[in-house]
Structures are given as C-alpha cells and as structure tokens.
PDB file of C-alpha atoms in Angstrom:
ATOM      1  CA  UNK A   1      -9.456   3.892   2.035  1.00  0.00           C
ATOM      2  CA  UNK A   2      -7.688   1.364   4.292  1.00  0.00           C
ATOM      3  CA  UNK A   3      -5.902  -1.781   3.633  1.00  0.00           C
ATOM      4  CA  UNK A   4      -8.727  -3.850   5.523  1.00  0.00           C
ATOM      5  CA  UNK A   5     -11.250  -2.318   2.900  1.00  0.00           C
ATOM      6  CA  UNK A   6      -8.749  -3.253  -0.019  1.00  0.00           C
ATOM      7  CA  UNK A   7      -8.500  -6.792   1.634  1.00  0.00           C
ATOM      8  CA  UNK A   8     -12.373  -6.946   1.497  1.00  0.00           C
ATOM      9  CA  UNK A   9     -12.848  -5.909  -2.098  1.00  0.00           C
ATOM     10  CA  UNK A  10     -10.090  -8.288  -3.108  1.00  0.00           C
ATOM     11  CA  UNK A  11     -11.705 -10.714  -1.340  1.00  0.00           C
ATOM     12  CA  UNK A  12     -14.592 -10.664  -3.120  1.00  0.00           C
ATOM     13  CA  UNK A  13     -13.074  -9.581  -6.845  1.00  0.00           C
ATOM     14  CA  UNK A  14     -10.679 -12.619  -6.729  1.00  0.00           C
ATOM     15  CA  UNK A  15     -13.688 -14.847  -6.796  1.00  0.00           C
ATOM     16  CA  UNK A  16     -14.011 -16.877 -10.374  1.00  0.00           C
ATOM     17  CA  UNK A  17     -16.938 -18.724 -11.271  1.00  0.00           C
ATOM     18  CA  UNK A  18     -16.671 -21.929 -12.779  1.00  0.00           C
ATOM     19  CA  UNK A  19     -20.022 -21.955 -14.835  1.00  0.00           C
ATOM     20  CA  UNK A  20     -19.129 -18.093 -15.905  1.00  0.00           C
ATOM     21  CA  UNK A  21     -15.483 -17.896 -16.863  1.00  0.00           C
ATOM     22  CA  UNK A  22     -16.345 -15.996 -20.315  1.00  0.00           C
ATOM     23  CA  UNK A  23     -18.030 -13.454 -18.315  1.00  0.00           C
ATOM     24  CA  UNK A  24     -14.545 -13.449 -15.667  1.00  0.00           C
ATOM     25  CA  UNK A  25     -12.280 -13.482 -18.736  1.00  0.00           C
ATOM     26  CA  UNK A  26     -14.167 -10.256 -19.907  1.00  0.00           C
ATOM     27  CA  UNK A  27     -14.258  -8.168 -16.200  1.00  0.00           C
ATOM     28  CA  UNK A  28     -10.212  -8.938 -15.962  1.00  0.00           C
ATOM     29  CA  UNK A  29      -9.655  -5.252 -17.656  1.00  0.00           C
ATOM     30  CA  UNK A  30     -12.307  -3.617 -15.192  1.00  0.00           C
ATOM     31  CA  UNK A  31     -11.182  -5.247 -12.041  1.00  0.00           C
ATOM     32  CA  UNK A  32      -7.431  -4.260 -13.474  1.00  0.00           C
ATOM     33  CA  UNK A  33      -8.745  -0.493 -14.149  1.00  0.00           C
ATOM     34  CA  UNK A  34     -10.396  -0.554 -10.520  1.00  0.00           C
ATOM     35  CA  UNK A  35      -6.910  -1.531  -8.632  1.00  0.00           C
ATOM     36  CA  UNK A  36      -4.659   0.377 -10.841  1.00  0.00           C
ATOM     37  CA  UNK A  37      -6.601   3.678  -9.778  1.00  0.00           C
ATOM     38  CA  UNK A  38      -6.497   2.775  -6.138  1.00  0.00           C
ATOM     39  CA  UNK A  39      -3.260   1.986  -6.772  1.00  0.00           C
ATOM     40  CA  UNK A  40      -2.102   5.706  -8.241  1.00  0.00           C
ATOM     41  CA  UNK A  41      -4.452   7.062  -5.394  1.00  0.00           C
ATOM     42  CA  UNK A  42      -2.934   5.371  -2.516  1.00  0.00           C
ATOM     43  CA  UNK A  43       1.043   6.216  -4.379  1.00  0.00           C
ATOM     44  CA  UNK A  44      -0.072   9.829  -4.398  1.00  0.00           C
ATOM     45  CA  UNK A  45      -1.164   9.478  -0.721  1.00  0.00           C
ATOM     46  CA  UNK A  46       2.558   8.308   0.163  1.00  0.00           C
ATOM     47  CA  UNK A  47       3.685  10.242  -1.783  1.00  0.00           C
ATOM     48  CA  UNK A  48       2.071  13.526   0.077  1.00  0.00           C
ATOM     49  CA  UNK A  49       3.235  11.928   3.663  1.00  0.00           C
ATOM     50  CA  UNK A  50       6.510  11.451   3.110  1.00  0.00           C
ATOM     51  CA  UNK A  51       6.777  15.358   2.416  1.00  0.00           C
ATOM     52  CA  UNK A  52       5.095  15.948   5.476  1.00  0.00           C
ATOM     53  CA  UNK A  53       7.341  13.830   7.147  1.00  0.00           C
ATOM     54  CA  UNK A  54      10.363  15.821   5.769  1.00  0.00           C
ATOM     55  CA  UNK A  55       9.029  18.490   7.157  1.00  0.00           C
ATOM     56  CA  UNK A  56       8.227  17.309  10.422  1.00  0.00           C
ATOM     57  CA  UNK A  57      11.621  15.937  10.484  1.00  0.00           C
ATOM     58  CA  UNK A  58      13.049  19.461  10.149  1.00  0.00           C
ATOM     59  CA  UNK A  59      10.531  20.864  13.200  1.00  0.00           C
ATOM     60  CA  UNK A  60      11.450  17.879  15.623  1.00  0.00           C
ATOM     61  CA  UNK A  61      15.363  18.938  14.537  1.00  0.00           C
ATOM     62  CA  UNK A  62      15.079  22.637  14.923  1.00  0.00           C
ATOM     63  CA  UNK A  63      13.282  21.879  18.408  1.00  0.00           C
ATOM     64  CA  UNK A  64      16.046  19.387  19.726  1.00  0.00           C
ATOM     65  CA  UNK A  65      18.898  21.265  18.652  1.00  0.00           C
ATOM     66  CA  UNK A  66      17.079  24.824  20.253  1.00  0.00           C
ATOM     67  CA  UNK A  67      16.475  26.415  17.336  1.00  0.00           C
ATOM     68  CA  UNK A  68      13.127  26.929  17.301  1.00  0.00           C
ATOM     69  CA  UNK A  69      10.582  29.863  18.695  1.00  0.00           C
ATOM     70  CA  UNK A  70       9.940  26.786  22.033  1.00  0.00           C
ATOM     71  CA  UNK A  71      13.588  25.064  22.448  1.00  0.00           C
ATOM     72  CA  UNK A  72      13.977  21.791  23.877  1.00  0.00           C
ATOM     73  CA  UNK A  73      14.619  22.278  27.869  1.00  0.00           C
ATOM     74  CA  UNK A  74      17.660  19.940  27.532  1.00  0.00           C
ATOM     75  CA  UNK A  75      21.002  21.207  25.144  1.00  0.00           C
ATOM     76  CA  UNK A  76      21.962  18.284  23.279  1.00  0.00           C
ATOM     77  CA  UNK A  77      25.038  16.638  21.349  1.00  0.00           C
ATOM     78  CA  UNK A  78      24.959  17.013  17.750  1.00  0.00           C
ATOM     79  CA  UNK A  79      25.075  12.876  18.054  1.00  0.00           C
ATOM     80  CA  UNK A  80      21.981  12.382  19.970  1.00  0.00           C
ATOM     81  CA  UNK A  81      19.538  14.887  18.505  1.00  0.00           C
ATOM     82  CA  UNK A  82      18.563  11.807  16.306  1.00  0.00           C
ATOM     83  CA  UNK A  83      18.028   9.141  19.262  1.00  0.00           C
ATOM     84  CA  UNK A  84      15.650  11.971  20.530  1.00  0.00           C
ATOM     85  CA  UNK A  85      13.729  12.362  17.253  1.00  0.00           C
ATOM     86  CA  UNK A  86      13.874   8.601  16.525  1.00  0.00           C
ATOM     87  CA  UNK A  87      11.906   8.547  19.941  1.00  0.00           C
ATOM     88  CA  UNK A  88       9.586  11.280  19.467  1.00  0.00           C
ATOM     89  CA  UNK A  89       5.867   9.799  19.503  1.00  0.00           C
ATOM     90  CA  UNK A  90       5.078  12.265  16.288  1.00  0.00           C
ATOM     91  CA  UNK A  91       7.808  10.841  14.495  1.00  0.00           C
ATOM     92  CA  UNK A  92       6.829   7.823  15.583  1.00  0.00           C
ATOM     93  CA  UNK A  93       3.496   8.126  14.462  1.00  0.00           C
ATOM     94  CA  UNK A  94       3.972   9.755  10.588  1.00  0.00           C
ATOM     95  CA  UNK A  95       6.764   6.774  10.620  1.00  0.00           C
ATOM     96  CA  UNK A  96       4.150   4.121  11.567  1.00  0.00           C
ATOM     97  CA  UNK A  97       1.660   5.694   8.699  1.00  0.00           C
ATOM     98  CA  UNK A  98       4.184   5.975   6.245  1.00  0.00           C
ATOM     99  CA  UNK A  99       4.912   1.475   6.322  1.00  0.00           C
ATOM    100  CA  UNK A 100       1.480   1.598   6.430  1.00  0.00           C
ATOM    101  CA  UNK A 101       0.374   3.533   3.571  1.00  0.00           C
ATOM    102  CA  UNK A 102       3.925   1.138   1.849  1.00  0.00           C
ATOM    103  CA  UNK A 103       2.118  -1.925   3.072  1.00  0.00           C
ATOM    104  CA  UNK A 104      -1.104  -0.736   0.808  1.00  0.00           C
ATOM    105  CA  UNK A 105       1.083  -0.190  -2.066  1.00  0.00           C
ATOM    106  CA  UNK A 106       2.333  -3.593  -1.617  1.00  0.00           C
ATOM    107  CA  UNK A 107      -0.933  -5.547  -1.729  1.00  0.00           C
ATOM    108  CA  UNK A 108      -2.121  -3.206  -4.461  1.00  0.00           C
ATOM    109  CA  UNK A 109       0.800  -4.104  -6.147  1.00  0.00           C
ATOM    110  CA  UNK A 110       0.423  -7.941  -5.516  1.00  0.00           C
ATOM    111  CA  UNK A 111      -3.347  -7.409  -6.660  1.00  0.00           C
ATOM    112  CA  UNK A 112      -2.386  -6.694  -9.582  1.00  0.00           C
ATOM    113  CA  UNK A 113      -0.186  -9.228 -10.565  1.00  0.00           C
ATOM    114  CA  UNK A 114      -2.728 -11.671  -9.684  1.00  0.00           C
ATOM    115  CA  UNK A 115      -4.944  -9.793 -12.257  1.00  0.00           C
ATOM    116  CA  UNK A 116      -2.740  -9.701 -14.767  1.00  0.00           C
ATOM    117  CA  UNK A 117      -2.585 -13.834 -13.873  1.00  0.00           C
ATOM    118  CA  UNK A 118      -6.348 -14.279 -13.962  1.00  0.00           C
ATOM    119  CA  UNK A 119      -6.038 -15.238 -18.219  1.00  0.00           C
ATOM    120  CA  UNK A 120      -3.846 -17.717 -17.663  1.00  0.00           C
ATOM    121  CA  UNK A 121      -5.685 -19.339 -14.477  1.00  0.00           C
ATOM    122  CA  UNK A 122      -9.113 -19.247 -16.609  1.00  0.00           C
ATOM    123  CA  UNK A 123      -7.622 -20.517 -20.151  1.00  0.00           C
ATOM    124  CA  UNK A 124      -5.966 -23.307 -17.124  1.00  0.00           C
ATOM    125  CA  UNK A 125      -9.698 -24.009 -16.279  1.00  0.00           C
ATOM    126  CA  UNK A 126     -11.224 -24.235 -19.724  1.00  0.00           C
ATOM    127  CA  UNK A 127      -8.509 -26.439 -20.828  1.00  0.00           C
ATOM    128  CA  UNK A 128      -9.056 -29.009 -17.469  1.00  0.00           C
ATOM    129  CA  UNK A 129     -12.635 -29.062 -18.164  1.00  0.00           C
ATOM    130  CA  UNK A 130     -12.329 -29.828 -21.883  1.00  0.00           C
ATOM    131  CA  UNK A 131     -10.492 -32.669 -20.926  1.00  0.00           C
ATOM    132  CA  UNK A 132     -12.353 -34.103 -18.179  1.00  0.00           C
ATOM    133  CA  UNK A 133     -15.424 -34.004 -20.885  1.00  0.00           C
ATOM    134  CA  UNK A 134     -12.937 -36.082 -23.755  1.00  0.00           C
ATOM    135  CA  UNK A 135     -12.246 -33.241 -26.060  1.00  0.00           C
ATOM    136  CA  UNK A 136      -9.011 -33.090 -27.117  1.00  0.00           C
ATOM    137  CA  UNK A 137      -6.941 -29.629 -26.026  1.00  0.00           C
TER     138      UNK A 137
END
C-alpha cells in the first residue's frame, strides 16, 4: 500500500453519478468501511515504525557516543552526538518514511471526511435537479 495507490482508488471512489445517486447514496457506508480499514492498517504501520525508529535512535546514540560493540572513530561532545545522528542517512531514511507513512494518514483522514460529506453533496444534487424540473423542494 502506497499513497499513489490510495490516490488512485480515491480517484476513482470519489466519482458520483448523476443518473445513479440512489445507488451512490447506498455505497457511502462501503466506500467508508473500505478507507476506515486502510486507515487502521496504515495507523498500525506508523505505529510499528516509530518503535523501530526509537530503537534505531538508541543504536545511532550508543554508536556516536562509543558505546557500542563498533564505536564511532571520532569521541564526541555530549552536544553534538545529535547533529551527527540528525545527519545519519539511516536516520534520515526511517525519518523520511515515518512523514511519509503521516502523509497517508493524512489523506486517509481527509478521505474520510469527504465520505462522511458525500450525503449532503447527493441530497445537494437531488434537491438542484428537483428544481430545475419545477418541483417544489
């Protein structure tokens, strides 16, 4: 799962027919069901990094600072152990996955809300076309 596949599927689940609104009003539950679960999978995804990132964390530390079974060939301030591990490509790296696994929370998120919209945007579209035929709404 990647953001440009969640993109895609939005893409095409965002679609509403004019002709078939009854049948758009009645898939707003499964499309909600659908992005809820990527949703929780995507959290628990995160979730699971960020842990991993803790750890690494503690493995780039225990290297800069020499305290681990291969020390860092440099002795370091206590004050610039973080500039190193801020500039570690690793860190760099679970850092870069971590906004990026945030930034498909976000959407999912967004998705959502534009779900939970979709009843008001198709009762919007019933009413307009009841009046452009006369009938009074």
């Amino acid at each position: 799962m990647n953001l440009e596949m969640i993109e895609s599927m939005w893409q095409k689940d965002s679609q509403l027919d004019d002709e078939k609104l009854d049948h758009d009003s009645l898939a707003i539950p499964r499309r909600h069901a659908k992005y809820l679960q990527l949703l929780n999978q995507v959290t628990l995804l995160r979730d699971q990094h960020e842990l991993k990132l803790k750890s690494l964390y503690r493995d780039l530390w225990e290297y800069y600072t020499g305290k681990s079974e291969k020390p860092f060939h440099l002795k370091l301030l206590k004050q610039d152990v973080g500039i190193y591990i801020d500039s570690d490509e690793s860190w760099q790296k679970a850092q870069l996955k971590l906004r990026y696994y945030n930034q498909m929370v976000d959407a999912l998120k967004s998705i959502l809300t534009a779900i939970n919209n979709q009843s008001f945007q198709i009762k919007n579209a019933i009413e307009f076309a009841k009046l452009l035929k006369g009938y009074e709404v």
